Short mmCIF file of C-alpha atoms in Angstrom, two decimals:
data_model
loop_
_atom_site.label_atom_id
_atom_site.label_comp_id
_atom_site.label_asym_id
_atom_site.label_seq_id
_atom_site.Cartn_x
_atom_site.Cartn_y
_atom_site.Cartn_z
CA UNK A 1 15.70 23.06 3.08
CA UNK A 2 12.28 23.76 3.83
CA UNK A 3 9.31 22.05 2.56
CA UNK A 4 5.57 21.78 3.40
CA UNK A 5 4.19 18.64 4.66
CA UNK A 6 1.48 17.19 6.59
CA UNK A 7 1.99 15.95 9.89
CA UNK A 8 0.32 13.83 11.84
CA UNK A 9 0.32 15.40 15.74
CA UNK A 10 -2.04 12.09 17.32
CA UNK A 11 -3.22 8.59 16.57
CA UNK A 12 -6.60 7.93 17.74
CA UNK A 13 -8.25 11.10 16.40
CA UNK A 14 -12.02 10.84 16.49
CA UNK A 15 -14.21 10.41 13.25
CA UNK A 16 -14.69 13.23 11.56
CA UNK A 17 -10.99 13.78 10.80
CA UNK A 18 -12.65 17.54 8.85
CA UNK A 19 -13.42 18.35 12.82
CA UNK A 20 -10.81 16.68 14.76
CA UNK A 21 -8.18 17.73 12.01
CA UNK A 22 -5.35 15.22 13.72
CA UNK A 23 -3.44 16.38 10.72
CA UNK A 24 -1.45 20.32 10.66
CA UNK A 25 0.00 21.13 7.11
CA UNK A 26 2.85 23.25 7.74
CA UNK A 27 6.40 24.06 6.99
CA UNK A 28 8.79 21.86 7.74
CA UNK A 29 13.33 21.37 8.22
CA UNK A 30 14.49 18.98 5.51
CA UNK A 31 18.04 17.57 6.31
CA UNK A 32 20.12 17.20 3.07
CA UNK A 33 20.02 12.75 2.42
CA UNK A 34 23.40 11.13 4.03
CA UNK A 35 25.14 8.28 2.42
CA UNK A 36 22.86 5.68 0.98
CA UNK A 37 19.72 8.31 0.64
CA UNK A 38 18.25 10.48 -2.04
CA UNK A 39 16.35 13.81 -1.88
CA UNK A 40 13.41 13.19 -4.04
CA UNK A 41 10.52 15.94 -5.05
CA UNK A 42 6.91 14.20 -4.79
CA UNK A 43 5.16 14.04 -7.45
CA UNK A 44 2.13 12.66 -6.33
CA UNK A 45 0.98 10.15 -2.77
CA UNK A 46 -1.99 8.17 -2.65
CA UNK A 47 -3.47 8.01 0.75
CA UNK A 48 -4.19 4.21 1.42
CA UNK A 49 -6.00 2.21 4.45
CA UNK A 50 -2.10 2.30 6.23
CA UNK A 51 -2.15 5.67 6.13
CA UNK A 52 -5.55 5.92 7.98
CA UNK A 53 -4.51 3.39 10.28
CA UNK A 54 -2.26 5.72 12.03
CA UNK A 55 -4.78 8.13 11.91
CA UNK A 56 -7.32 5.80 13.42
CA UNK A 57 -4.69 4.62 16.55
CA UNK A 58 -5.02 0.70 14.79
CA UNK A 59 -1.46 0.75 14.31
CA UNK A 60 0.56 3.31 17.01
CA UNK A 61 3.20 4.91 15.31
CA UNK A 62 4.86 7.71 16.91
CA UNK A 63 3.60 11.01 16.34
CA UNK A 64 4.49 13.71 15.71
CA UNK A 65 5.08 12.36 12.01
CA UNK A 66 4.69 12.80 8.04
CA UNK A 67 2.57 10.44 6.88
CA UNK A 68 2.35 8.78 3.88
CA UNK A 69 4.28 5.89 2.55
CA UNK A 70 2.89 4.84 -1.77
CA UNK A 71 4.06 8.20 -3.41
CA UNK A 72 6.47 8.95 -6.37
CA UNK A 73 9.09 11.48 -7.64
CA UNK A 74 11.94 12.91 -9.05
CA UNK A 75 15.53 12.61 -7.66
CA UNK A 76 16.89 15.64 -7.25
CA UNK A 77 19.85 15.03 -5.19
CA UNK A 78 22.23 12.06 -3.78
CA UNK A 79 23.87 11.74 -1.54
CA UNK A 80 27.92 9.06 -1.29
CA UNK A 81 27.33 5.68 -2.79
CA UNK A 82 23.47 5.92 -4.24
CA UNK A 83 23.86 5.29 -8.13
CA UNK A 84 21.03 7.23 -9.23
CA UNK A 85 21.19 10.10 -11.49
CA UNK A 86 19.55 13.64 -10.84
CA UNK A 87 16.36 13.57 -12.63
CA UNK A 88 15.02 9.77 -12.24
CA UNK A 89 11.57 8.75 -11.49
CA UNK A 90 11.04 6.46 -8.73
CA UNK A 91 8.89 4.79 -6.83
CA UNK A 92 8.70 5.38 -2.77
CA UNK A 93 8.48 1.42 -1.18
CA UNK A 94 7.31 1.38 2.45
CA UNK A 95 9.65 -1.62 3.36
CA UNK A 96 12.68 -1.46 3.45
CA UNK A 97 15.17 -3.37 1.69
CA UNK A 98 18.75 -4.19 3.11
CA UNK A 99 18.84 -7.29 1.01
CA UNK A 100 21.02 -8.75 3.81
CA UNK A 101 19.05 -9.86 6.30
CA UNK A 102 17.14 -13.25 7.21
CA UNK A 103 13.81 -11.58 6.24
CA UNK A 104 15.25 -10.40 2.81
CA UNK A 105 16.84 -13.94 1.96
CA UNK A 106 13.25 -15.75 2.07
CA UNK A 107 12.19 -13.92 -1.57
CA UNK A 108 9.75 -11.36 -0.30
CA UNK A 109 7.74 -14.02 2.51
CA UNK A 110 9.12 -12.02 4.98
CA UNK A 111 9.84 -8.04 6.19
CA UNK A 112 13.74 -6.70 5.52
CA UNK A 113 14.60 -7.21 9.78
CA UNK A 114 16.77 -3.70 9.95
CA UNK A 115 14.10 -2.05 7.57
CA UNK A 116 11.08 -2.91 9.59
CA UNK A 117 13.07 -1.53 12.95
CA UNK A 118 13.66 1.75 11.18
CA UNK A 119 9.68 1.96 9.94
CA UNK A 120 8.72 0.86 13.47
CA UNK A 121 10.89 3.44 15.15
CA UNK A 122 9.45 6.57 12.48
CA UNK A 123 13.09 6.72 11.59
CA UNK A 124 15.25 6.20 8.38
CA UNK A 125 17.32 3.20 8.13
CA UNK A 126 20.32 3.09 10.31
CA UNK A 127 18.32 5.38 12.84
CA UNK A 128 18.52 8.45 11.16
CA UNK A 129 15.74 11.70 11.31
CA UNK A 130 15.84 14.34 8.44
CA UNK A 131 12.48 16.06 9.39
CA UNK A 132 12.47 18.89 11.86
CA UNK A 133 10.39 21.46 13.90
CA UNK A 134 11.97 24.06 15.09
CA UNK A 135 13.92 22.26 17.71
CA UNK A 136 11.79 18.72 17.65
CA UNK A 137 11.87 16.49 15.83
CA UNK A 138 9.67 14.56 13.11
CA UNK A 139 9.23 10.98 12.57
CA UNK A 140 9.22 9.38 9.46
CA UNK A 141 5.86 7.33 8.10
CA UNK A 142 7.33 4.24 6.74
CA UNK A 143 10.77 5.56 5.28
CA UNK A 144 8.99 7.63 3.03
CA UNK A 145 6.61 10.41 4.83
CA UNK A 146 5.24 10.60 0.66
CA UNK A 147 2.50 13.38 2.40
CA UNK A 148 4.80 16.49 1.58
CA UNK A 149 6.49 18.66 -1.17
CA UNK A 150 10.03 16.66 -0.66
CA UNK A 151 11.31 13.76 1.43
CA UNK A 152 14.53 12.32 2.05
CA UNK A 153 14.63 8.65 1.72
CA UNK A 154 17.10 5.83 1.49
CA UNK A 155 18.17 4.21 -1.32
CA UNK A 156 16.45 0.81 -0.23
CA UNK A 157 12.82 2.04 -0.45
CA UNK A 158 13.21 3.47 -4.14
CA UNK A 159 12.93 1.85 -7.39
CA UNK A 160 13.59 3.44 -10.45
CA UNK A 161 11.07 3.56 -13.51
CA UNK A 162 11.61 4.98 -16.98
CA UNK A 163 10.24 8.23 -17.81
CA UNK A 164 7.44 7.14 -19.92
CA UNK A 165 5.45 5.56 -16.53
CA UNK A 166 3.87 8.98 -15.15
CA UNK A 167 3.85 10.23 -11.78
CA UNK A 168 0.31 9.15 -11.12
CA UNK A 169 0.69 4.86 -11.98
CA UNK A 170 3.91 4.86 -10.48
CA UNK A 171 2.60 5.81 -7.03
CA UNK A 172 0.57 3.41 -7.37
CA UNK A 173 3.03 0.82 -7.81
CA UNK A 174 4.59 1.07 -4.51
CA UNK A 175 1.63 0.22 -1.89
CA UNK A 176 -1.34 -0.95 -3.96
CA UNK A 177 -0.04 -2.15 -7.08
CA UNK A 178 2.54 -4.37 -4.76
CA UNK A 179 0.14 -5.75 -2.15
CA UNK A 180 -2.63 -7.01 -3.90
CA UNK A 181 -1.33 -7.93 -7.07
CA UNK A 182 1.45 -9.49 -5.13
CA UNK A 183 -0.66 -11.40 -3.08
CA UNK A 184 -2.29 -12.42 -6.50
CA UNK A 185 1.21 -13.25 -8.48
CA UNK A 186 3.36 -14.21 -5.26
CA UNK A 187 1.07 -15.90 -2.62
CA UNK A 188 -2.24 -17.27 -4.14
CA UNK A 189 -0.48 -18.27 -7.45
CA UNK A 190 -2.84 -19.24 -9.31
CA UNK A 191 -3.35 -22.29 -12.15
CA UNK A 192 -3.34 -20.66 -15.21
CA UNK A 193 -6.75 -19.49 -15.98
CA UNK A 194 -8.73 -20.62 -12.90
CA UNK A 195 -10.61 -18.39 -10.90
CA UNK A 196 -9.49 -15.76 -8.44
CA UNK A 197 -11.96 -14.10 -5.54
CA UNK A 198 -10.98 -11.44 -4.12
CA UNK A 199 -13.06 -9.82 -1.05
CA UNK A 200 -12.27 -6.57 0.01
CA UNK A 201 -12.62 -3.93 -3.53
CA UNK A 202 -10.67 -1.00 -1.86
CA UNK A 203 -7.39 0.15 -3.73
CA UNK A 204 -5.45 -2.59 -2.54
CA UNK A 205 -8.29 -4.98 -3.47
CA UNK A 206 -9.21 -3.26 -6.63
CA UNK A 207 -5.31 -3.76 -7.80
CA UNK A 208 -5.80 -7.95 -6.92
CA UNK A 209 -8.54 -7.78 -9.09
CA UNK A 210 -6.60 -5.81 -12.33
CA UNK A 211 -3.26 -8.25 -12.19
CA UNK A 212 -5.56 -11.26 -11.68
CA UNK A 213 -7.91 -10.30 -14.82
CA UNK A 214 -3.98 -9.33 -16.66
CA UNK A 215 -3.07 -12.61 -15.88
CA UNK A 216 -6.11 -14.41 -17.35
CA UNK A 217 -7.82 -15.41 -14.36
CA UNK A 218 -11.54 -15.87 -14.02
CA UNK A 219 -11.94 -12.78 -11.25
CA UNK A 220 -15.12 -12.50 -8.98
CA UNK A 221 -15.08 -9.33 -6.88
CA UNK A 222 -16.93 -9.34 -3.26
CA UNK A 223 -17.63 -6.01 -0.89
CA UNK A 224 -19.72 -4.86 1.11
CA UNK A 225 -20.21 -1.08 -0.47
CA UNK A 226 -23.10 -1.66 -4.05
CA UNK A 227 -20.82 0.98 -5.63
CA UNK A 228 -17.50 -1.18 -5.35
CA UNK A 229 -19.60 -4.22 -7.71
CA UNK A 230 -20.19 -2.32 -10.25
CA UNK A 231 -16.86 -0.12 -10.66
CA UNK A 232 -15.33 -4.25 -10.13
CA UNK A 233 -17.70 -5.47 -13.39
CA UNK A 234 -16.22 -2.58 -14.76
CA UNK A 235 -12.83 -3.38 -14.40
CA UNK A 236 -13.18 -6.99 -15.51
CA UNK A 237 -14.51 -9.01 -12.53
CA UNK A 238 -16.89 -11.85 -14.27
CA UNK A 239 -19.19 -11.08 -11.66
CA UNK A 240 -19.46 -9.37 -8.23
CA UNK A 241 -21.73 -9.73 -4.70
CA UNK A 242 -21.89 -8.61 -1.64
CA UNK A 243 -20.52 -10.86 1.51
CA UNK A 244 -24.38 -12.42 2.19
CA UNK A 245 -24.77 -13.07 -1.58
CA UNK A 246 -21.27 -14.75 -2.05
CA UNK A 247 -21.94 -17.15 0.73
CA UNK A 248 -25.43 -17.89 -0.30
CA UNK A 249 -24.65 -18.67 -3.73
CA UNK A 250 -22.08 -21.33 -2.04
CA UNK A 251 -19.39 -19.66 -4.80
CA UNK A 252 -15.71 -21.28 -4.15
CA UNK A 253 -12.06 -20.38 -6.06
CA UNK A 254 -8.82 -22.30 -5.47
CA UNK A 255 -6.95 -19.12 -4.63
CA UNK A 256 -9.47 -16.00 -2.61
CA UNK A 257 -7.61 -13.06 -1.42
CA UNK A 258 -8.77 -11.30 1.87
CA UNK A 259 -7.73 -7.32 1.15
CA UNK A 260 -10.91 -6.06 3.73
CA UNK A 261 -8.67 -5.92 6.68
CA UNK A 262 -11.14 -7.14 8.76
CA UNK A 263 -12.24 -10.41 10.32
CA UNK A 264 -15.52 -10.59 8.65
CA UNK A 265 -13.81 -9.66 5.54
CA UNK A 266 -11.27 -12.71 6.48
CA UNK A 267 -14.11 -15.70 7.59
CA UNK A 268 -15.94 -14.62 4.88
CA UNK A 269 -12.27 -15.51 2.28
CA UNK A 270 -11.80 -18.98 3.95
CA UNK A 271 -15.50 -19.72 3.56
CA UNK A 272 -15.46 -19.19 -0.40
CA UNK A 273 -12.42 -20.94 -0.79
CA UNK A 274 -12.48 -24.06 -1.95
CA UNK A 275 -11.28 -28.00 -1.09
CA UNK A 276 -7.66 -27.86 -1.38
CA UNK A 277 -7.63 -24.05 -1.71
CA UNK A 278 -5.56 -21.35 -0.61
CA UNK A 279 -6.78 -17.83 1.65
CA UNK A 280 -4.37 -14.77 0.88
CA UNK A 281 -4.98 -12.45 3.82
CA UNK A 282 -3.02 -8.89 3.10
CA UNK A 283 -5.54 -6.69 4.90
CA UNK A 284 -4.28 -5.70 7.95
CA UNK A 285 -7.23 -5.62 10.55
CA UNK A 286 -6.91 -4.07 14.70
CA UNK A 287 -4.57 -6.03 16.60
CA UNK A 288 -7.26 -7.29 18.80
CA UNK A 289 -9.66 -8.43 16.16
CA UNK A 290 -10.59 -12.04 16.18
CA UNK A 291 -11.59 -14.60 13.10
CA UNK A 292 -13.39 -17.81 13.34
CA UNK A 293 -12.50 -21.08 11.02
CA UNK A 294 -12.66 -24.78 11.66
CA UNK A 295 -9.63 -26.32 12.29
CA UNK A 296 -11.28 -29.12 11.01
CA UNK A 297 -11.76 -28.15 7.13
CA UNK A 298 -8.23 -27.31 7.35
CA UNK A 299 -7.49 -30.72 7.44
CA UNK A 300 -10.52 -32.67 6.36
CA UNK A 301 -9.96 -30.04 2.75
CA UNK A 302 -6.47 -30.01 2.32
CA UNK A 303 -6.45 -25.69 2.46
CA UNK A 304 -4.27 -23.27 3.40
CA UNK A 305 -4.11 -19.83 4.42
CA UNK A 306 -1.62 -17.64 3.92
CA UNK A 307 0.01 -13.85 5.51
CA UNK A 308 1.17 -11.67 2.65
CA UNK A 309 2.59 -8.51 4.13
CA UNK A 310 3.42 -6.22 0.88
CA UNK A 311 2.08 -9.05 -1.16
CA UNK A 312 5.55 -10.58 -0.67
CA UNK A 313 7.03 -8.34 -2.53
CA UNK A 314 10.91 -7.96 -3.76
CA UNK A 315 10.19 -4.41 -5.14
CA UNK A 316 13.06 -4.55 -7.46
CA UNK A 317 11.29 -7.40 -8.81
CA UNK A 318 8.10 -7.04 -9.37
CA UNK A 319 7.34 -3.51 -9.91
CA UNK A 320 8.99 -4.06 -13.56
CA UNK A 321 6.39 -6.78 -14.39
CA UNK A 322 3.86 -4.00 -13.78
CA UNK A 323 4.94 -1.81 -15.84
CA UNK A 324 5.30 -4.23 -18.62
CA UNK A 325 1.69 -5.16 -17.96
CA UNK A 326 0.85 -1.51 -17.79
CA UNK A 327 2.73 -0.57 -20.68
CA UNK A 328 0.92 -3.21 -22.30
CA UNK A 329 -2.38 -2.60 -21.89
CA UNK A 330 -3.18 -5.36 -19.49
CA UNK A 331 -3.72 -3.23 -16.27
CA UNK A 332 -4.92 -0.11 -16.72
CA UNK A 333 -4.12 1.24 -13.37
CA UNK A 334 -5.40 4.48 -13.69
CA UNK A 335 -9.11 3.31 -13.23
CA UNK A 336 -7.21 2.82 -9.49
CA UNK A 337 -7.51 6.19 -9.06
CA UNK A 338 -10.57 7.42 -7.22
CA UNK A 339 -10.12 11.44 -7.53
CA UNK A 340 -7.47 14.37 -7.29
CA UNK A 341 -6.75 15.80 -3.78
CA UNK A 342 -4.43 18.74 -2.51
CA UNK A 343 -2.65 18.37 0.44
CA UNK A 344 -4.72 20.40 2.81
CA UNK A 345 -7.45 17.96 1.71
CA UNK A 346 -5.74 15.65 3.62
CA UNK A 347 -8.63 15.36 6.78
CA UNK A 348 -11.41 15.32 4.79
CA UNK A 349 -9.67 12.22 2.41
CA UNK A 350 -9.21 10.55 5.61
CA UNK A 351 -12.61 10.42 6.04
CA UNK A 352 -13.68 8.84 2.75
CA UNK A 353 -11.62 6.63 2.70
CA UNK A 354 -12.88 5.51 6.21
CA UNK A 355 -16.16 5.83 4.89
CA UNK A 356 -15.11 3.44 2.01
CA UNK A 357 -15.79 5.88 -0.76
CA UNK A 358 -12.63 5.61 -2.45
CA UNK A 359 -10.48 3.47 -4.47
CA UNK A 360 -7.38 6.07 -4.14
CA UNK A 361 -6.72 9.66 -3.73
CA UNK A 362 -3.87 11.17 -5.06
CA UNK A 363 -2.36 14.12 -4.00
CA UNK A 364 -0.59 15.89 -6.54
CA UNK A 365 2.11 18.13 -6.39
#
């Protein structure tokens, strides 16, 4: 079938992207789903820093590639062995899980090995490519490729949700909430009622803040962008500080989440972690970024530093939990949506994301 999608032609384009225009929105050919796969009509897709990191070259991926990994849509066709009915709304998740490898057996701590290999190669699980442009294959992004009207994905890349969960909420569950919320509930595991500090208040950091507030924690937000501090207070933070002010105030918490994806933010998060506490890092800095910390502090203060990829999540287990928090009114995920855009605005959307001016821009179809 023919679809419309935003293809990234090259990584490492110069900013502003609205001028260099690394994307081409065009007609592509999409193969029907194979065994264990399904065709999804995309309803909403979020623009995330993991997309930006491919655009700006911080994450090297093969191109041409149809980007987009945080989305929700409706099942329109299923391949052999797929247990979902046509018409089901599904959340797309960017790390397929085979549930059989050594990584999958760590209960979310490590990513799926076959899923990671497929993501790095730009294929679906099993090595297949379903996207084409004339005689040229177009790579899949993280098993999803959601910046398009339709996608063929592996059954292991989706989690079904009930029809009462709107597409815009469902889309956020696949990355921002899994990653930010999981940093709290799976990696940090703060004691009931204890303080949580979140450093970096983008989409993932704000999702961590919302989940921590929903679970009854006192939350302090930290970000260099003043407007995000005001928003953090609106979303339930007890206080919000710039990194310098937070450090000068000698703040501390038993669990500190770093969600900015920079070495400096990691250093700030570590400095704000109380003795005996845990620093959780979910941000993805440039591969050559380096941070400085004192090994003596780790020993003398019995500290722990944890890396958490995709919030150490098991999507089929965790997404229903977030859905119930949303249904109860305790997790107002709609507040993460900062703007709605069309697919043809994708270059400018990357500029706004790079400038820290957005939480979640949603492409709606």
